[in-house]
Amino acid sequence: MPTDPDARLARWRDPVLIQTTAAVLVIVAATWFMLIQLAPLLRPLLIAVFLSYVLMPYHRRLRTRVGTPASLGILAGVTAVLIVLLAFAVYISVIGLSDELPRLENRIVELSQRADSFVTTNVPWIQAKGGEQQMRVEEQTAASLSALARPVLNAVAGAVLEACVVGLYLLFLLLEASRFPDRIRKAYSPERADEILQVAGQVNSAIISYLKAKVKSSFALAIPVGIVLSIFGVKFAFLWAVLTFCCNFIPYIGSVVSYSLLVGFTFLWLDFDWQPFAVAALVLGCHLTCASIVEPTILGKAMGLSPLVILASLAFWGLIWGIPGMFLAVPLTVVALLVMKHLKVTRPVAQLLMEG
């Protein structure tokens, strides 16, 4: 039976519906604005939070031997120092890479000339570029490479500073972690406190299982890649191994980006012989082995997210916070879905987005 148009129009004019819709839109817009504006504060804090999840299992083992305060101090201090040292080591490697830019530019020109000569000699019916046009292309390529160096250095310098902030946050988070349950019980009624701690326990379990598995699989990928590059004499093997380790935390996209950059640099650095092809094949083998054997074995279905949800979270957090947001996309999405699962209003949406 068709619905009365006046009744439908009156329903859409319902003041409660209009107020609810306006409130939701305002909240979404305000949240988006605050996430962008507070990115320098929230990014290092969230990275420190997830690092503390990785360290908590080791804290439980260590505190039985040296006590809780000493265990937290040792883990926080050592981790903070390692983060800062790693950031400075990467920064030094990037500076060294920028010093090699003239050689890389000459290498691009040389390879371009070889390709043009090969086309002219072996495929004469394909018109090769004129000398003047070829020189312009080579100059533009070299200029683009030089222009790329400064933003990369600035980004790495910002990452070093952010790593120092992460280390400081991590120190205080680990010191405060053991007091969190007591503070929740003091702030809320026993029933509400138990509910909050139950949700926090599920979040802790999911994040710990994911991060531990992801760290192991990333090491299993980065170490062989670094060894292959060192054996073949590719410079900055440590830098490329760190890049491979970090990019492995970005599902689907990260491995493609790290492999493409690494192989491109290898072809520029090594002589155009069998060696760069061997490096490309071996590194590809490491990626395929990790993606098809190591990660499914270690990671399993720790997150319970569909590939479509993962890609959507990568797009969303990448749009807000750039590359750091893509690193945090999966853990943040899992936390949000676990919280939504315990709210009656959002439970159907959470069950729809989560597998299993």
PDB file of N, CA, C and O in Angstrom, residues 12-54:
ATOM      1  N   TRP A  12      10.301  13.461   7.507  1.00  0.00           N
ATOM      2  CA  TRP A  12      11.618  14.054   7.252  1.00  0.00           C
ATOM      3  C   TRP A  12      11.754  15.439   7.887  1.00  0.00           C
ATOM      4  O   TRP A  12      12.868  15.920   8.060  1.00  0.00           O
ATOM      5  N   ARG A  13      10.618  16.049   8.230  1.00  0.00           N
ATOM      6  CA  ARG A  13      10.662  17.340   8.907  1.00  0.00           C
ATOM      7  C   ARG A  13      10.631  17.210  10.432  1.00  0.00           C
ATOM      8  O   ARG A  13      10.495  18.210  11.131  1.00  0.00           O
ATOM      9  N   ASP A  14      10.729  15.997  10.916  1.00  0.00           N
ATOM     10  CA  ASP A  14      10.698  15.761  12.362  1.00  0.00           C
ATOM     11  C   ASP A  14      11.854  16.513  13.027  1.00  0.00           C
ATOM     12  O   ASP A  14      13.021  16.320  12.663  1.00  0.00           O
ATOM     13  N   PRO A  15      11.585  17.391  13.993  1.00  0.00           N
ATOM     14  CA  PRO A  15      12.659  18.170  14.636  1.00  0.00           C
ATOM     15  C   PRO A  15      13.729  17.300  15.280  1.00  0.00           C
ATOM     16  O   PRO A  15      14.919  17.635  15.253  1.00  0.00           O
ATOM     17  N   VAL A  16      13.318  16.172  15.860  1.00  0.00           N
ATOM     18  CA  VAL A  16      14.297  15.284  16.509  1.00  0.00           C
ATOM     19  C   VAL A  16      15.273  14.727  15.481  1.00  0.00           C
ATOM     20  O   VAL A  16      16.497  14.678  15.696  1.00  0.00           O
ATOM     21  N   LEU A  17      14.738  14.282  14.336  1.00  0.00           N
ATOM     22  CA  LEU A  17      15.596  13.751  13.275  1.00  0.00           C
ATOM     23  C   LEU A  17      16.546  14.817  12.749  1.00  0.00           C
ATOM     24  O   LEU A  17      17.737  14.556  12.527  1.00  0.00           O
ATOM     25  N   ILE A  18      16.030  16.032  12.552  1.00  0.00           N
ATOM     26  CA  ILE A  18      16.860  17.127  12.044  1.00  0.00           C
ATOM     27  C   ILE A  18      17.965  17.475  13.043  1.00  0.00           C
ATOM     28  O   ILE A  18      19.135  17.647  12.675  1.00  0.00           O
ATOM     29  N   GLN A  19      17.619  17.549  14.327  1.00  0.00           N
ATOM     30  CA  GLN A  19      18.611  17.867  15.348  1.00  0.00           C
ATOM     31  C   GLN A  19      19.674  16.762  15.450  1.00  0.00           C
ATOM     32  O   GLN A  19      20.868  17.050  15.584  1.00  0.00           O
ATOM     33  N   THR A  20      19.237  15.511  15.378  1.00  0.00           N
ATOM     34  CA  THR A  20      20.188  14.390  15.460  1.00  0.00           C
ATOM     35  C   THR A  20      21.157  14.403  14.278  1.00  0.00           C
ATOM     36  O   THR A  20      22.361  14.238  14.435  1.00  0.00           O
ATOM     37  N   THR A  21      20.599  14.614  13.078  1.00  0.00           N
ATOM     38  CA  THR A  21      21.453  14.663  11.878  1.00  0.00           C
ATOM     39  C   THR A  21      22.443  15.815  11.957  1.00  0.00           C
ATOM     40  O   THR A  21      23.631  15.654  11.644  1.00  0.00           O
ATOM     41  N   ALA A  22      21.977  16.988  12.389  1.00  0.00           N
ATOM     42  CA  ALA A  22      22.865  18.147  12.511  1.00  0.00           C
ATOM     43  C   ALA A  22      23.950  17.897  13.553  1.00  0.00           C
ATOM     44  O   ALA A  22      25.116  18.242  13.343  1.00  0.00           O
ATOM     45  N   ALA A  23      23.576  17.264  14.669  1.00  0.00           N
ATOM     46  CA  ALA A  23      24.561  16.973  15.714  1.00  0.00           C
ATOM     47  C   ALA A  23      25.628  16.006  15.213  1.00  0.00           C
ATOM     48  O   ALA A  23      26.823  16.185  15.473  1.00  0.00           O
ATOM     49  N   VAL A  24      25.189  14.976  14.464  1.00  0.00           N
ATOM     50  CA  VAL A  24      26.153  14.004  13.922  1.00  0.00           C
ATOM     51  C   VAL A  24      27.113  14.685  12.957  1.00  0.00           C
ATOM     52  O   VAL A  24      28.333  14.454  12.990  1.00  0.00           O
ATOM     53  N   LEU A  25      26.586  15.528  12.069  1.00  0.00           N
ATOM     54  CA  LEU A  25      27.442  16.225  11.104  1.00  0.00           C
ATOM     55  C   LEU A  25      28.430  17.152  11.802  1.00  0.00           C
ATOM     56  O   LEU A  25      29.613  17.223  11.416  1.00  0.00           O
ATOM     57  N   VAL A  26      27.978  17.853  12.843  1.00  0.00           N
ATOM     58  CA  VAL A  26      28.874  18.746  13.584  1.00  0.00           C
ATOM     59  C   VAL A  26      29.965  17.951  14.289  1.00  0.00           C
ATOM     60  O   VAL A  26      31.146  18.338  14.275  1.00  0.00           O
ATOM     61  N   ILE A  27      29.593  16.825  14.879  1.00  0.00           N
ATOM     62  CA  ILE A  27      30.583  15.993  15.584  1.00  0.00           C
ATOM     63  C   ILE A  27      31.616  15.445  14.605  1.00  0.00           C
ATOM     64  O   ILE A  27      32.826  15.460  14.879  1.00  0.00           O
ATOM     65  N   VAL A  28      31.141  14.968  13.453  1.00  0.00           N
ATOM     66  CA  VAL A  28      32.072  14.427  12.445  1.00  0.00           C
ATOM     67  C   VAL A  28      33.021  15.518  11.952  1.00  0.00           C
ATOM     68  O   VAL A  28      34.236  15.314  11.854  1.00  0.00           O
ATOM     69  N   ALA A  29      32.480  16.696  11.639  1.00  0.00           N
ATOM     70  CA  ALA A  29      33.324  17.791  11.145  1.00  0.00           C
ATOM     71  C   ALA A  29      34.319  18.243  12.213  1.00  0.00           C
ATOM     72  O   ALA A  29      35.497  18.490  11.916  1.00  0.00           O
ATOM     73  N   ALA A  30      33.850  18.354  13.470  1.00  0.00           N
ATOM     74  CA  ALA A  30      34.752  18.768  14.555  1.00  0.00           C
ATOM     75  C   ALA A  30      35.841  17.734  14.792  1.00  0.00           C
ATOM     76  O   ALA A  30      37.010  18.085  15.019  1.00  0.00           O
ATOM     77  N   THR A  31      35.468  16.449  14.738  1.00  0.00           N
ATOM     78  CA  THR A  31      36.472  15.388  14.925  1.00  0.00           C
ATOM     79  C   THR A  31      37.518  15.424  13.821  1.00  0.00           C
ATOM     80  O   THR A  31      38.723  15.301  14.077  1.00  0.00           O
ATOM     81  N   TRP A  32      37.066  15.574  12.586  1.00  0.00           N
ATOM     82  CA  TRP A  32      37.993  15.657  11.448  1.00  0.00           C
ATOM     83  C   TRP A  32      38.957  16.837  11.626  1.00  0.00           C
ATOM     84  O   TRP A  32      40.167  16.700  11.452  1.00  0.00           O
ATOM     85  N   PHE A  33      38.411  17.983  11.995  1.00  0.00           N
ATOM     86  CA  PHE A  33      39.234  19.188  12.169  1.00  0.00           C
ATOM     87  C   PHE A  33      40.248  18.992  13.298  1.00  0.00           C
ATOM     88  O   PHE A  33      41.437  19.326  13.157  1.00  0.00           O
ATOM     89  N   MET A  34      39.811  18.438  14.421  1.00  0.00           N
ATOM     90  CA  MET A  34      40.706  18.261  15.565  1.00  0.00           C
ATOM     91  C   MET A  34      41.783  17.228  15.283  1.00  0.00           C
ATOM     92  O   MET A  34      42.933  17.381  15.716  1.00  0.00           O
ATOM     93  N   LEU A  35      41.434  16.163  14.559  1.00  0.00           N
ATOM     94  CA  LEU A  35      42.442  15.156  14.229  1.00  0.00           C
ATOM     95  C   LEU A  35      43.549  15.746  13.364  1.00  0.00           C
ATOM     96  O   LEU A  35      44.728  15.408  13.522  1.00  0.00           O
ATOM     97  N   ILE A  36      43.174  16.625  12.440  1.00  0.00           N
ATOM     98  CA  ILE A  36      44.182  17.252  11.581  1.00  0.00           C
ATOM     99  C   ILE A  36      45.008  18.268  12.365  1.00  0.00           C
ATOM    100  O   ILE A  36      46.241  18.299  12.275  1.00  0.00           O
ATOM    101  N   GLN A  37      44.352  19.090  13.171  1.00  0.00           N
ATOM    102  CA  GLN A  37      45.063  20.139  13.892  1.00  0.00           C
ATOM    103  C   GLN A  37      45.949  19.586  15.004  1.00  0.00           C
ATOM    104  O   GLN A  37      47.019  20.140  15.289  1.00  0.00           O
ATOM    105  N   LEU A  38      45.528  18.509  15.632  1.00  0.00           N
ATOM    106  CA  LEU A  38      46.275  17.931  16.752  1.00  0.00           C
ATOM    107  C   LEU A  38      47.190  16.789  16.320  1.00  0.00           C
ATOM    108  O   LEU A  38      47.673  16.036  17.170  1.00  0.00           O
ATOM    109  N   ALA A  39      47.417  16.659  15.020  1.00  0.00           N
ATOM    110  CA  ALA A  39      48.257  15.565  14.523  1.00  0.00           C
ATOM    111  C   ALA A  39      49.649  15.540  15.156  1.00  0.00           C
ATOM    112  O   ALA A  39      50.122  14.477  15.564  1.00  0.00           O
ATOM    113  N   PRO A  40      50.357  16.690  15.283  1.00  0.00           N
ATOM    114  CA  PRO A  40      51.698  16.630  15.904  1.00  0.00           C
ATOM    115  C   PRO A  40      51.679  16.131  17.344  1.00  0.00           C
ATOM    116  O   PRO A  40      52.694  15.613  17.833  1.00  0.00           O
ATOM    117  N   LEU A  41      50.551  16.277  18.031  1.00  0.00           N
ATOM    118  CA  LEU A  41      50.444  15.801  19.412  1.00  0.00           C
ATOM    119  C   LEU A  41      49.967  14.356  19.479  1.00  0.00           C
ATOM    120  O   LEU A  41      50.509  13.539  20.246  1.00  0.00           O
ATOM    121  N   LEU A  42      48.967  14.018  18.665  1.00  0.00           N
ATOM    122  CA  LEU A  42      48.339  12.710  18.772  1.00  0.00           C
ATOM    123  C   LEU A  42      49.167  11.607  18.127  1.00  0.00           C
ATOM    124  O   LEU A  42      49.184  10.472  18.618  1.00  0.00           O
ATOM    125  N   ARG A  43      49.837  11.898  17.007  1.00  0.00           N
ATOM    126  CA  ARG A  43      50.604  10.861  16.315  1.00  0.00           C
ATOM    127  C   ARG A  43      51.661  10.225  17.207  1.00  0.00           C
ATOM    128  O   ARG A  43      51.673   8.994  17.383  1.00  0.00           O
ATOM    129  N   PRO A  44      52.589  11.007  17.784  1.00  0.00           N
ATOM    130  CA  PRO A  44      53.595  10.373  18.648  1.00  0.00           C
ATOM    131  C   PRO A  44      52.994   9.711  19.876  1.00  0.00           C
ATOM    132  O   PRO A  44      53.505   8.688  20.340  1.00  0.00           O
ATOM    133  N   LEU A  45      51.885  10.273  20.396  1.00  0.00           N
ATOM    134  CA  LEU A  45      51.248   9.658  21.561  1.00  0.00           C
ATOM    135  C   LEU A  45      50.700   8.280  21.216  1.00  0.00           C
ATOM    136  O   LEU A  45      50.902   7.311  21.972  1.00  0.00           O
ATOM    137  N   LEU A  46      50.028   8.163  20.077  1.00  0.00           N
ATOM    138  CA  LEU A  46      49.464   6.869  19.686  1.00  0.00           C
ATOM    139  C   LEU A  46      50.556   5.867  19.341  1.00  0.00           C
ATOM    140  O   LEU A  46      50.433   4.673  19.645  1.00  0.00           O
ATOM    141  N   ILE A  47      51.628   6.330  18.702  1.00  0.00           N
ATOM    142  CA  ILE A  47      52.753   5.425  18.420  1.00  0.00           C
ATOM    143  C   ILE A  47      53.341   4.914  19.725  1.00  0.00           C
ATOM    144  O   ILE A  47      53.667   3.718  19.867  1.00  0.00           O
ATOM    145  N   ALA A  48      53.488   5.796  20.707  1.00  0.00           N
ATOM    146  CA  ALA A  48      54.004   5.378  22.013  1.00  0.00           C
ATOM    147  C   ALA A  48      53.058   4.389  22.695  1.00  0.00           C
ATOM    148  O   ALA A  48      53.498   3.428  23.341  1.00  0.00           O
ATOM    149  N   VAL A  49      51.754   4.614  22.551  1.00  0.00           N
ATOM    150  CA  VAL A  49      50.775   3.690  23.140  1.00  0.00           C
ATOM    151  C   VAL A  49      50.935   2.293  22.552  1.00  0.00           C
ATOM    152  O   VAL A  49      50.978   1.283  23.273  1.00  0.00           O
ATOM    153  N   PHE A  50      51.055   2.206  21.224  1.00  0.00           N
ATOM    154  CA  PHE A  50      51.171   0.896  20.594  1.00  0.00           C
ATOM    155  C   PHE A  50      52.522   0.243  20.893  1.00  0.00           C
ATOM    156  O   PHE A  50      52.618  -0.975  21.013  1.00  0.00           O
ATOM    157  N   LEU A  51      53.574   1.045  21.025  1.00  0.00           N
ATOM    158  CA  LEU A  51      54.861   0.484  21.442  1.00  0.00           C
ATOM    159  C   LEU A  51      54.783  -0.061  22.867  1.00  0.00           C
ATOM    160  O   LEU A  51      55.399  -1.085  23.180  1.00  0.00           O
ATOM    161  N   SER A  52      54.029   0.619  23.722  1.00  0.00           N
ATOM    162  CA  SER A  52      53.885   0.122  25.094  1.00  0.00           C
ATOM    163  C   SER A  52      53.176  -1.226  25.106  1.00  0.00           C
ATOM    164  O   SER A  52      53.455  -2.077  25.958  1.00  0.00           O
ATOM    165  N   TYR A  53      52.256  -1.455  24.149  1.00  0.00           N
ATOM    166  CA  TYR A  53      51.618  -2.763  24.034  1.00  0.00           C
ATOM    167  C   TYR A  53      52.640  -3.850  23.716  1.00  0.00           C
ATOM    168  O   TYR A  53      52.552  -4.967  24.218  1.00  0.00           O
ATOM    169  N   VAL A  54      53.603  -3.517  22.856  1.00  0.00           N
ATOM    170  CA  VAL A  54      54.637  -4.490  22.512  1.00  0.00           C
ATOM    171  C   VAL A  54      55.502  -4.820  23.729  1.00  0.00           C
ATOM    172  O   VAL A  54      55.919  -5.970  23.933  1.00  0.00           O
TER     173      VAL A  54
END
